[in-house]
mmCIF file of C-alpha atoms and ligand atoms in Angstrom:
data_model
loop_
_atom_site.group_PDB
_atom_site.id
_atom_site.type_symbol
_atom_site.label_atom_id
_atom_site.label_comp_id
_atom_site.label_asym_id
_atom_site.label_seq_id
_atom_site.Cartn_x
_atom_site.Cartn_y
_atom_site.Cartn_z
ATOM 1 C CA MET A 1 25.953 32.276 66.277
ATOM 2 C CA ILE A 2 24.257 29.269 64.064
ATOM 3 C CA LYS A 3 26.600 28.750 60.876
ATOM 4 C CA SER A 4 25.427 27.790 57.499
ATOM 5 C CA PHE A 5 24.498 24.178 57.225
ATOM 6 C CA TYR A 6 26.744 21.970 55.158
ATOM 7 C CA PRO A 7 25.200 18.296 54.763
ATOM 8 C CA PRO A 8 27.702 15.551 54.362
ATOM 9 C CA GLN A 9 28.220 14.004 50.561
ATOM 10 C CA ARG A 10 26.203 10.402 51.593
ATOM 11 C CA THR A 11 25.223 7.739 49.129
ATOM 12 C CA LEU A 12 21.562 7.257 49.457
ATOM 13 C CA MET A 13 20.448 3.736 49.102
ATOM 14 C CA GLY A 14 17.154 3.703 51.022
ATOM 15 C CA PRO A 15 13.759 4.260 50.355
ATOM 16 C CA GLY A 16 13.769 7.838 49.040
ATOM 17 C CA PRO A 17 15.141 10.523 48.901
ATOM 18 C CA SER A 18 17.825 8.909 46.127
ATOM 19 C CA ASP A 19 20.980 10.368 45.299
ATOM 20 C CA VAL A 20 20.426 13.687 43.168
ATOM 21 C CA HIS A 21 22.315 13.677 40.258
ATOM 22 C CA PRO A 22 24.815 16.920 40.022
ATOM 23 C CA ARG A 23 23.237 18.748 37.013
ATOM 24 C CA ILE A 24 19.835 18.570 38.738
ATOM 25 C CA LEU A 25 21.193 20.414 41.755
ATOM 26 C CA ALA A 26 23.231 22.974 39.377
ATOM 27 C CA ALA A 27 19.967 23.277 37.481
ATOM 28 C CA MET A 28 18.439 23.899 40.855
ATOM 29 C CA ALA A 29 20.815 27.047 41.686
ATOM 30 C CA ARG A 30 19.927 29.050 38.309
ATOM 31 C CA PRO A 31 18.389 32.559 38.835
ATOM 32 C CA THR A 32 14.975 32.410 40.206
ATOM 33 C CA ILE A 33 12.524 34.132 37.799
ATOM 34 C CA GLY A 34 8.960 35.055 38.260
ATOM 35 C CA HIS A 35 6.587 32.313 37.726
ATOM 36 C CA LEU A 36 4.397 34.086 35.333
ATOM 37 C CA ASP A 37 7.272 35.068 33.426
ATOM 38 C CA PRO A 38 6.937 33.908 29.877
ATOM 39 C CA LEU A 39 9.894 32.121 29.672
ATOM 40 C CA PHE A 40 8.928 30.019 32.832
ATOM 41 C CA VAL A 41 5.342 29.734 31.348
ATOM 42 C CA ASN A 42 7.186 28.067 28.620
ATOM 43 C CA MET A 43 9.199 25.570 30.619
ATOM 44 C CA MET A 44 6.234 24.527 32.469
ATOM 45 C CA ASP A 45 4.457 23.578 29.224
ATOM 46 C CA GLU A 46 7.977 21.479 28.463
ATOM 47 C CA VAL A 47 7.459 19.901 32.246
ATOM 48 C CA LYS A 48 4.283 18.971 31.020
ATOM 49 C CA ALA A 49 5.156 17.434 27.949
ATOM 50 C CA LEU A 50 8.434 15.584 29.547
ATOM 51 C CA LEU A 51 5.823 14.238 32.138
ATOM 52 C CA GLN A 52 3.349 12.694 29.566
ATOM 53 C CA TYR A 53 6.304 11.080 28.181
ATOM 54 C CA ALA A 54 7.403 9.573 31.894
ATOM 55 C CA PHE A 55 3.908 8.618 32.374
ATOM 56 C CA GLN A 56 3.644 7.551 28.845
ATOM 57 C CA THR A 57 0.300 9.163 28.616
ATOM 58 C CA LYS A 58 -1.512 11.757 26.194
ATOM 59 C CA ASN A 59 -3.597 12.844 29.163
ATOM 60 C CA GLU A 60 -3.893 16.862 28.866
ATOM 61 C CA LEU A 61 -3.930 17.002 32.597
ATOM 62 C CA THR A 62 -0.488 16.004 33.681
ATOM 63 C CA PHE A 63 1.381 18.418 35.966
ATOM 64 C CA ALA A 64 3.526 18.391 39.207
ATOM 65 C CA VAL A 65 1.447 19.450 42.346
ATOM 66 C CA SER A 66 3.760 21.758 44.253
ATOM 67 C CA ALA A 67 4.379 19.733 47.288
ATOM 68 C CA PRO A 68 5.751 16.189 48.047
ATOM 69 C CA GLY A 69 4.088 12.663 46.812
ATOM 70 C CA SER A 70 1.451 12.846 49.553
ATOM 71 C CA ALA A 71 0.153 15.901 48.728
ATOM 72 C CA GLY A 72 -0.268 14.102 44.915
ATOM 73 C CA MET A 73 -1.899 11.290 46.870
ATOM 74 C CA GLU A 74 -4.281 13.700 48.542
ATOM 75 C CA CYS A 75 -4.955 15.576 45.425
ATOM 76 C CA CYS A 76 -6.101 12.536 43.705
ATOM 77 C CA PHE A 77 -8.512 11.399 46.149
ATOM 78 C CA VAL A 78 -10.130 15.040 47.123
ATOM 79 C CA ASN A 79 -10.749 15.789 43.843
ATOM 80 C CA LEU A 80 -12.854 12.604 43.148
ATOM 81 C CA LEU A 81 -14.466 11.470 45.944
ATOM 82 C CA GLU A 82 -17.452 12.815 47.847
ATOM 83 C CA SER A 83 -19.169 11.831 50.972
ATOM 84 C CA GLY A 84 -20.946 8.600 50.336
ATOM 85 C CA ASP A 85 -18.608 7.184 47.801
ATOM 86 C CA THR A 86 -17.209 3.707 47.778
ATOM 87 C CA VAL A 87 -13.601 2.924 47.112
ATOM 88 C CA ILE A 88 -11.901 -0.461 46.841
ATOM 89 C CA VAL A 89 -8.613 -0.123 48.253
ATOM 90 C CA CYS A 90 -6.004 -2.869 47.821
ATOM 91 C CA GLN A 91 -3.548 -2.822 50.859
ATOM 92 C CA ASN A 92 -0.160 -4.541 50.768
ATOM 93 C CA GLY A 93 2.087 -2.442 52.820
ATOM 94 C CA VAL A 94 2.321 0.857 54.439
ATOM 95 C CA PHE A 95 1.235 3.048 51.599
ATOM 96 C CA GLY A 96 -2.617 1.517 50.859
ATOM 97 C CA GLY A 97 -2.917 2.288 54.533
ATOM 98 C CA ARG A 98 -2.547 5.711 53.767
ATOM 99 C CA MET A 99 -4.652 5.556 50.892
ATOM 100 C CA LYS A 100 -7.646 4.385 53.221
ATOM 101 C CA GLU A 101 -7.016 7.464 55.845
ATOM 102 C CA ASN A 102 -7.200 9.646 52.789
ATOM 103 C CA VAL A 103 -10.650 7.928 51.382
ATOM 104 C CA GLU A 104 -12.131 8.163 54.965
ATOM 105 C CA ARG A 105 -11.359 11.642 55.638
ATOM 106 C CA CYS A 106 -13.177 12.502 52.297
ATOM 107 C CA GLY A 107 -16.285 11.082 53.983
ATOM 108 C CA ALA A 108 -16.115 7.739 51.645
ATOM 109 C CA THR A 109 -16.036 4.257 52.571
ATOM 110 C CA ALA A 110 -12.833 2.330 51.829
ATOM 111 C CA VAL A 111 -13.651 -1.300 51.334
ATOM 112 C CA MET A 112 -10.236 -2.721 52.252
ATOM 113 C CA VAL A 113 -8.685 -5.926 50.062
ATOM 114 C CA ASP A 114 -5.797 -7.160 52.357
ATOM 115 C CA ASP A 115 -2.837 -8.829 50.723
ATOM 116 C CA ALA A 116 0.162 -10.031 52.588
ATOM 117 C CA TRP A 117 2.864 -7.407 52.989
ATOM 118 C CA GLY A 118 5.766 -8.468 50.509
ATOM 119 C CA ARG A 119 3.553 -9.876 48.164
ATOM 120 C CA ALA A 120 1.809 -8.071 45.050
ATOM 121 C CA CYS A 121 -2.071 -7.153 45.245
ATOM 122 C CA ASP A 122 -4.023 -10.232 44.316
ATOM 123 C CA VAL A 123 -6.093 -9.371 41.226
ATOM 124 C CA ASN A 124 -8.828 -12.113 42.211
ATOM 125 C CA LYS A 125 -9.200 -10.734 45.369
ATOM 126 C CA LEU A 126 -9.907 -7.636 43.496
ATOM 127 C CA GLU A 127 -12.670 -8.844 41.764
ATOM 128 C CA ASP A 128 -14.347 -10.843 44.437
ATOM 129 C CA ALA A 129 -14.589 -7.186 46.268
ATOM 130 C CA LEU A 130 -15.894 -6.007 43.399
ATOM 131 C CA LYS A 131 -18.440 -8.851 42.954
ATOM 132 C CA ALA A 132 -19.544 -7.915 47.045
ATOM 133 C CA HIS A 133 -19.657 -4.287 46.380
ATOM 134 C CA PRO A 134 -21.332 -3.211 43.258
ATOM 135 C CA GLU A 135 -21.454 0.570 44.727
ATOM 136 C CA ALA A 136 -17.734 0.627 44.284
ATOM 137 C CA ARG A 137 -16.868 3.802 41.986
ATOM 138 C CA PHE A 138 -12.780 3.654 42.492
ATOM 139 C CA VAL A 139 -10.060 1.018 42.838
ATOM 140 C CA ALA A 140 -7.165 2.504 44.550
ATOM 141 C CA PHE A 141 -3.671 0.407 44.955
ATOM 142 C CA VAL A 142 0.072 1.115 45.181
ATOM 143 C CA HIS A 143 2.101 -0.120 41.630
ATOM 144 C CA ALA A 144 5.431 0.013 43.691
ATOM 145 C CA GLU A 145 5.106 -0.844 47.319
ATOM 146 C CA THR A 146 7.893 0.881 48.814
ATOM 147 C CA SER A 147 7.742 -0.803 52.155
ATOM 148 C CA THR A 148 8.255 -4.097 50.953
ATOM 149 C CA GLY A 149 9.510 -4.033 47.516
ATOM 150 C CA ALA A 150 6.316 -5.467 45.934
ATOM 151 C CA ASN A 151 5.397 -4.998 42.373
ATOM 152 C CA THR A 152 1.844 -5.160 41.204
ATOM 153 C CA ASP A 153 0.270 -5.618 37.879
ATOM 154 C CA VAL A 154 -1.229 -2.484 37.084
ATOM 155 C CA GLN A 155 -2.650 -3.431 33.690
ATOM 156 C CA ALA A 156 -4.579 -6.759 35.334
ATOM 157 C CA MET A 157 -5.711 -4.582 38.032
ATOM 158 C CA CYS A 158 -7.072 -2.143 35.903
ATOM 159 C CA GLU A 159 -8.736 -4.331 33.537
ATOM 160 C CA VAL A 160 -10.796 -5.807 36.148
ATOM 161 C CA ALA A 161 -11.687 -2.311 37.616
ATOM 162 C CA HIS A 162 -12.791 -1.418 34.412
ATOM 163 C CA ARG A 163 -15.101 -4.390 33.699
ATOM 164 C CA TYR A 164 -17.086 -3.266 37.029
ATOM 165 C CA ASP A 165 -17.105 0.208 35.791
ATOM 166 C CA CYS A 166 -14.726 1.352 38.117
ATOM 167 C CA LEU A 167 -12.176 4.246 37.903
ATOM 168 C CA THR A 168 -8.548 3.604 39.135
ATOM 169 C CA ILE A 169 -6.252 5.622 41.337
ATOM 170 C CA VAL A 170 -2.526 4.492 41.212
ATOM 171 C CA ASP A 171 0.271 5.209 43.289
ATOM 172 C CA ALA A 172 3.383 5.441 41.207
ATOM 173 C CA VAL A 173 5.513 7.312 43.416
ATOM 174 C CA THR A 174 8.443 4.641 43.687
ATOM 175 C CA SER A 175 7.830 3.069 39.976
ATOM 176 C CA LEU A 176 8.050 6.392 37.809
ATOM 177 C CA GLY A 177 11.472 6.179 35.961
ATOM 178 C CA GLY A 178 12.339 2.876 37.507
ATOM 179 C CA THR A 179 9.794 0.293 36.796
ATOM 180 C CA PRO A 180 7.829 0.020 33.162
ATOM 181 C CA LEU A 181 4.546 2.093 33.650
ATOM 182 C CA ARG A 182 2.218 2.940 30.846
ATOM 183 C CA VAL A 183 -0.447 4.831 32.052
ATOM 184 C CA ASP A 184 -2.580 4.909 28.847
ATOM 185 C CA ASP A 185 -2.036 1.376 27.573
ATOM 186 C CA TRP A 186 -2.605 -0.278 30.952
ATOM 187 C CA GLY A 187 -5.962 2.028 31.430
ATOM 188 C CA VAL A 188 -4.904 3.978 34.379
ATOM 189 C CA ASP A 189 -7.523 6.726 35.156
ATOM 190 C CA VAL A 190 -5.547 8.750 37.942
ATOM 191 C CA VAL A 191 -2.057 8.488 39.227
ATOM 192 C CA TYR A 192 0.306 10.452 41.058
ATOM 193 C CA SER A 193 4.269 9.973 41.877
ATOM 194 C CA GLY A 194 6.987 11.702 43.543
ATOM 195 C CA THR A 195 10.479 13.303 42.365
ATOM 196 C CA GLN A 196 12.854 11.978 44.820
ATOM 197 C CA LYS A 197 12.826 8.210 44.147
ATOM 198 C CA CYS A 198 13.570 6.762 40.359
ATOM 199 C CA LEU A 199 13.693 10.400 39.073
ATOM 200 C CA SER A 200 16.593 11.195 41.369
ATOM 201 C CA CYS A 201 15.202 14.914 41.710
ATOM 202 C CA THR A 202 14.947 16.834 44.970
ATOM 203 C CA PRO A 203 12.340 15.949 47.291
ATOM 204 C CA GLY A 204 9.043 18.206 47.092
ATOM 205 C CA LEU A 205 6.801 17.643 43.985
ATOM 206 C CA SER A 206 4.289 15.284 42.890
ATOM 207 C CA PRO A 207 3.826 14.460 39.006
ATOM 208 C CA VAL A 208 0.227 13.494 38.609
ATOM 209 C CA SER A 209 -2.226 12.926 35.482
ATOM 210 C CA PHE A 210 -5.749 12.441 34.953
ATOM 211 C CA THR A 211 -7.534 10.798 32.168
ATOM 212 C CA ASP A 212 -10.703 12.997 30.667
ATOM 213 C CA ALA A 213 -13.185 10.689 32.370
ATOM 214 C CA ALA A 214 -11.466 11.161 35.898
ATOM 215 C CA LEU A 215 -11.713 15.120 34.878
ATOM 216 C CA GLU A 216 -15.493 14.494 34.174
ATOM 217 C CA ILE A 217 -15.784 13.150 37.741
ATOM 218 C CA VAL A 218 -14.240 16.294 39.020
ATOM 219 C CA ARG A 219 -16.089 18.761 37.012
ATOM 220 C CA ASN A 220 -19.443 17.401 38.080
ATOM 221 C CA ARG A 221 -18.874 17.212 41.784
ATOM 222 C CA LYS A 222 -21.695 18.355 43.721
ATOM 223 C CA THR A 223 -19.766 19.979 46.490
ATOM 224 C CA ALA A 224 -16.671 22.024 46.425
ATOM 225 C CA VAL A 225 -13.242 20.211 46.947
ATOM 226 C CA GLN A 226 -12.532 20.410 50.808
ATOM 227 C CA SER A 227 -9.023 21.574 49.590
ATOM 228 C CA TRP A 228 -8.776 24.871 48.017
ATOM 229 C CA PHE A 229 -5.035 24.441 47.285
ATOM 230 C CA LEU A 230 -5.273 20.588 45.403
ATOM 231 C CA ASP A 231 -8.819 22.077 43.736
ATOM 232 C CA LEU A 232 -7.990 20.653 40.007
ATOM 233 C CA ASN A 233 -10.890 23.259 39.111
ATOM 234 C CA LEU A 234 -8.412 25.968 39.968
ATOM 235 C CA LEU A 235 -4.937 24.201 39.254
ATOM 236 C CA MET A 236 -6.007 23.826 35.901
ATOM 237 C CA GLY A 237 -6.274 27.629 35.360
ATOM 238 C CA TYR A 238 -2.949 27.656 36.504
ATOM 239 C CA TRP A 239 -1.062 24.431 34.821
ATOM 240 C CA GLY A 240 -3.594 25.048 32.092
ATOM 241 C CA SER A 241 -3.374 24.035 28.585
ATOM 242 C CA ALA A 242 -0.578 25.305 26.458
ATOM 243 C CA GLY A 243 -1.089 28.755 24.708
ATOM 244 C CA THR A 244 -3.586 29.721 26.983
ATOM 245 C CA LYS A 245 -3.115 32.276 29.627
ATOM 246 C CA ARG A 246 -2.190 31.496 33.194
ATOM 247 C CA THR A 247 -4.158 32.909 36.145
ATOM 248 C CA TYR A 248 -2.199 33.290 39.424
ATOM 249 C CA HIS A 249 -3.029 30.470 41.796
ATOM 250 C CA HIS A 250 0.145 29.902 43.917
ATOM 251 C CA THR A 251 3.586 31.013 43.405
ATOM 252 C CA ALA A 252 5.218 27.933 41.890
ATOM 253 C CA PRO A 253 7.996 26.520 43.637
ATOM 254 C CA VAL A 254 10.496 27.822 40.386
ATOM 255 C CA ASN A 255 13.630 26.556 41.260
ATOM 256 C CA ALA A 256 12.440 22.957 42.241
ATOM 257 C CA LEU A 257 10.516 23.118 38.878
ATOM 258 C CA TYR A 258 14.105 23.666 37.133
ATOM 259 C CA ALA A 259 15.073 20.556 39.017
ATOM 260 C CA LEU A 260 12.172 18.500 37.701
ATOM 261 C CA HIS A 261 12.736 19.686 33.962
ATOM 262 C CA GLU A 262 16.487 19.166 34.087
ATOM 263 C CA ALA A 263 15.637 15.385 35.772
ATOM 264 C CA LEU A 264 13.229 14.684 33.130
ATOM 265 C CA VAL A 265 15.632 15.945 30.240
ATOM 266 C CA MET A 266 17.909 13.509 31.346
ATOM 267 C CA LEU A 267 15.311 10.720 31.329
ATOM 268 C CA GLN A 268 14.463 11.423 27.926
ATOM 269 C CA ASN A 269 18.053 11.516 26.757
ATOM 270 C CA GLU A 270 18.478 8.247 28.510
ATOM 271 C CA GLY A 271 15.130 6.625 27.302
ATOM 272 C CA LEU A 272 12.502 5.432 29.474
ATOM 273 C CA GLU A 273 13.070 1.668 28.347
ATOM 274 C CA ASN A 274 16.675 2.196 28.925
ATOM 275 C CA ALA A 275 16.291 3.732 32.287
ATOM 276 C CA TRP A 276 13.969 0.578 33.195
ATOM 277 C CA ALA A 277 16.507 -1.562 31.992
ATOM 278 C CA ARG A 278 19.323 0.151 33.879
ATOM 279 C CA HIS A 279 17.308 -0.469 37.353
ATOM 280 C CA GLN A 280 16.610 -4.180 36.324
ATOM 281 C CA GLN A 281 20.290 -4.480 35.653
ATOM 282 C CA HIS A 282 21.953 -3.118 38.669
ATOM 283 C CA HIS A 283 19.173 -4.817 40.621
ATOM 284 C CA GLN A 284 20.159 -8.466 39.314
ATOM 285 C CA ALA A 285 23.982 -7.613 40.300
ATOM 286 C CA LEU A 286 22.929 -6.234 44.005
ATOM 287 C CA LYS A 287 20.632 -9.333 44.123
ATOM 288 C CA ALA A 288 23.559 -11.968 43.387
ATOM 289 C CA GLY A 289 25.419 -10.167 45.799
ATOM 290 C CA LEU A 290 23.273 -10.165 48.850
ATOM 291 C CA GLU A 291 22.061 -13.397 48.131
ATOM 292 C CA ALA A 292 25.689 -14.740 48.137
ATOM 293 C CA LEU A 293 26.139 -12.946 51.667
ATOM 294 C CA GLY A 294 23.241 -15.060 52.503
ATOM 295 C CA LEU A 295 20.266 -12.554 52.960
ATOM 296 C CA ASP A 296 16.737 -13.596 51.509
ATOM 297 C CA PHE A 297 14.458 -11.411 49.806
ATOM 298 C CA VAL A 298 11.030 -10.560 51.345
ATOM 299 C CA VAL A 299 9.300 -10.739 48.046
ATOM 300 C CA PRO A 300 9.217 -13.686 45.515
ATOM 301 C CA VAL A 301 10.895 -13.735 42.088
ATOM 302 C CA GLY A 302 8.578 -11.999 39.756
ATOM 303 C CA GLU A 303 6.748 -9.818 42.030
ATOM 304 C CA ARG A 304 9.720 -8.068 43.108
ATOM 305 C CA LEU A 305 10.818 -4.323 41.998
ATOM 306 C CA PRO A 306 14.349 -3.507 40.812
ATOM 307 C CA GLN A 307 14.510 -0.310 42.578
ATOM 308 C CA LEU A 308 13.537 -1.280 46.484
ATOM 309 C CA ASN A 309 15.232 -4.401 47.515
ATOM 310 C CA ALA A 310 14.074 -5.515 50.756
ATOM 311 C CA VAL A 311 15.920 -8.309 52.411
ATOM 312 C CA ARG A 312 15.808 -10.312 55.874
ATOM 313 C CA ILE A 313 17.969 -9.289 58.454
ATOM 314 C CA PRO A 314 20.008 -12.140 59.684
ATOM 315 C CA LYS A 315 19.410 -13.298 62.974
ATOM 316 C CA GLY A 316 21.121 -11.722 65.961
ATOM 317 C CA VAL A 317 22.129 -8.805 64.090
ATOM 318 C CA ASP A 318 21.083 -5.596 65.348
ATOM 319 C CA ASP A 319 19.415 -3.562 62.804
ATOM 320 C CA ALA A 320 20.135 0.027 63.895
ATOM 321 C CA THR A 321 23.578 -1.020 64.922
ATOM 322 C CA VAL A 322 24.400 -1.965 61.262
ATOM 323 C CA ARG A 323 22.716 1.324 59.628
ATOM 324 C CA SER A 324 24.671 3.466 61.988
ATOM 325 C CA LEU A 325 27.995 1.999 61.005
ATOM 326 C CA LEU A 326 27.077 2.245 57.340
ATOM 327 C CA LEU A 327 26.353 5.771 57.512
ATOM 328 C CA GLN A 328 29.655 6.506 60.007
ATOM 329 C CA ASP A 329 31.985 4.505 58.110
ATOM 330 C CA TYR A 330 30.831 4.368 54.621
ATOM 331 C CA GLN A 331 28.238 7.606 54.224
ATOM 332 C CA LEU A 332 25.988 4.836 53.256
ATOM 333 C CA GLU A 333 22.329 4.891 53.745
ATOM 334 C CA ILE A 334 20.316 1.964 53.606
ATOM 335 C CA GLY A 335 16.426 2.132 54.555
ATOM 336 C CA ALA A 336 15.017 0.515 57.946
ATOM 337 C CA GLY A 337 11.642 -1.845 57.685
ATOM 338 C CA LEU A 338 8.372 0.170 57.925
ATOM 339 C CA GLY A 339 5.337 -0.970 60.144
ATOM 340 C CA VAL A 340 5.192 -4.660 60.664
ATOM 341 C CA MET A 341 8.834 -5.110 59.074
ATOM 342 C CA ALA A 342 10.487 -2.765 61.440
ATOM 343 C CA GLY A 343 13.717 -4.102 62.809
ATOM 344 C CA ASN A 344 13.177 -7.418 60.586
ATOM 345 C CA VAL A 345 14.206 -6.144 56.983
ATOM 346 C CA TRP A 346 16.376 -3.659 55.381
ATOM 347 C CA ARG A 347 15.242 -1.882 52.345
ATOM 348 C CA ILE A 348 17.993 -1.206 50.053
ATOM 349 C CA GLY A 349 17.346 1.019 47.219
ATOM 350 C CA LEU A 350 18.691 1.526 43.832
ATOM 351 C CA MET A 351 16.824 4.535 42.563
ATOM 352 C CA GLY A 352 17.648 6.696 39.766
ATOM 353 C CA TYR A 353 20.989 8.167 39.931
ATOM 354 C CA ALA A 354 21.809 6.079 42.983
ATOM 355 C CA CYS A 355 21.115 3.070 40.832
ATOM 356 C CA ARG A 356 25.029 2.484 39.329
ATOM 357 C CA LYS A 357 27.505 -0.168 39.670
ATOM 358 C CA GLU A 358 29.903 1.655 41.915
ATOM 359 C CA ASN A 359 26.985 1.939 44.257
ATOM 360 C CA VAL A 360 25.991 -1.937 44.035
ATOM 361 C CA PHE A 361 29.892 -2.733 44.844
ATOM 362 C CA LYS A 362 30.013 0.042 47.621
ATOM 363 C CA CYS A 363 26.905 -1.242 49.179
ATOM 364 C CA LEU A 364 28.013 -4.781 49.062
ATOM 365 C CA ALA A 365 31.572 -4.449 50.788
ATOM 366 C CA ALA A 366 30.046 -2.042 53.352
ATOM 367 C CA LEU A 367 27.631 -4.749 54.166
ATOM 368 C CA ASP A 368 30.035 -7.231 54.348
ATOM 369 C CA ASP A 369 32.841 -5.290 56.408
ATOM 370 C CA VAL A 370 30.274 -4.435 59.064
ATOM 371 C CA LEU A 371 28.481 -7.847 59.252
ATOM 372 C CA ALA A 372 31.970 -9.441 59.637
ATOM 373 C CA ARG A 373 32.890 -6.918 62.738
ATOM 374 C CA LEU A 374 29.612 -7.790 64.396
ATOM 375 C CA HIS A 375 30.231 -11.456 63.756
ATOM 376 C CA ALA A 376 27.120 -11.697 61.897
ATOM 377 C CA PRO A 377 26.380 -15.583 60.397
ATOM 378 C CA VAL A 378 26.720 -14.713 56.581
ATOM 379 C CA ASN A 379 29.016 -15.546 54.119
ATOM 380 C CA HIS A 380 32.066 -13.347 54.086
ATOM 381 C CA GLY A 381 34.116 -12.588 50.979
ATOM 382 C CA VAL A 382 32.058 -13.661 48.297
ATOM 383 C CA ALA A 383 29.010 -10.825 47.524
ATOM 384 C CA ILE A 384 31.705 -8.781 45.145
ATOM 385 C CA ALA A 385 32.749 -11.584 43.103
ATOM 386 C CA ALA A 386 28.806 -12.694 42.585
ATOM 387 C CA ALA A 387 27.673 -9.164 41.661
ATOM 388 C CA LYS A 388 30.924 -8.978 39.239
ATOM 389 C CA ALA A 389 29.516 -12.207 37.510
ATOM 390 C CA VAL A 390 26.108 -10.806 36.777
ATOM 391 C CA TYR A 391 27.955 -8.060 34.819
ATOM 392 C CA GLY A 392 30.270 -10.068 33.106
HETATM 393 C C1 PLP B 401 7.327 7.816 49.330
HETATM 394 C C2 PLP B 401 6.158 7.436 48.828
HETATM 395 C C3 PLP B 401 5.147 8.265 48.944
HETATM 396 C C4 PLP B 401 5.160 9.609 49.781
HETATM 397 O O1 PLP B 401 5.828 10.408 48.978
HETATM 398 P P1 PLP B 401 6.635 11.690 49.878
HETATM 399 O O2 PLP B 401 7.022 12.457 48.792
HETATM 400 O O3 PLP B 401 7.400 11.183 51.166
HETATM 401 O O4 PLP B 401 5.043 12.649 50.436
HETATM 402 C C5 PLP B 401 3.804 7.587 48.809
HETATM 403 N N1 PLP B 401 3.945 6.437 48.163
HETATM 404 C C6 PLP B 401 4.837 5.560 48.026
HETATM 405 C C7 PLP B 401 4.587 4.283 47.420
HETATM 406 C C8 PLP B 401 5.986 6.277 48.157
HETATM 407 O O5 PLP B 401 7.152 5.349 48.057
#
């Protein structure tokens, strides 16, 4: 007989999922009601309003796709692009590469602007590409590149894109709730995110938001959206405007939406600016500790994300050994390197509920211990004091 599954209580300090707050897990266990129940419909309207707050947008079409961040990404591309379109994709890590995949599967052309992994996207390179490709209609890039920890200047990128009459598609999966993001003020036309990073919610939903200008493009398509499930023309009838009658499209993941609602209520209670400041504060303490240990950051100061700390693995230290000891002895998960950085870096997340003082200390103490056992060439016994000095 296969028995019930009881996962251990881990501390999740990788690239996501992050620790889910107990209040959010409790919300998820509340009774399932019908997805067209008037009380549930009302809750969906609240989720929309709370997402507008989280994204800092007044966009009417702001909702959560019933699938993870990758589906939010796909939703944006399949609705906007038609065969023959040209999209400039700025890539500085793994997730920009997925944008290219999406563009090409829509039958569109991706003009790639390659930036160094570990750096923000370069707005000058984008401008050069826009000059060279007047046929481009969209610019796509990742705000918070989770594979490296680099933070791109969204406002500057959008400003240039608009000067060349392009709409912007922005990946904010790891930034939402952790790093300043102002969709309306910064001129973001289309944005998608995820629930399991800085919102500390369970994985499986993807908040998205579209301006009216973007929606015009979707409404005026010559061809039908090739994905029935992600077709905004149909989803709009489901997530419709407040007060309008909902039509059945698919069964909403009812309990997952309770969880997102709770996560967003918590974000609203904390205050968006306070949440951003909290991520920055704990990042500063973790950074001081990691640097005291002797670990170097991949991303230069000024382009770093507080919620994703990528550091180089010291010479002679085996990546997988360290991560498995952290998991075994400390119930602590940190992330491995992705793509070209596999084996060379660790990615230490400070996302949402996981972004707390006790986790900063736990991570530093655990790394110090495990690296000492492996006789790694680092400075032992100084990391915690360095972090404490930041907290004051
Ligand atoms: C995690 C992540 C995604 C994908 O989200 P899933 O929920 O795993 O599908 C996309 N983009 C970035 C930048 C991410 O960090």
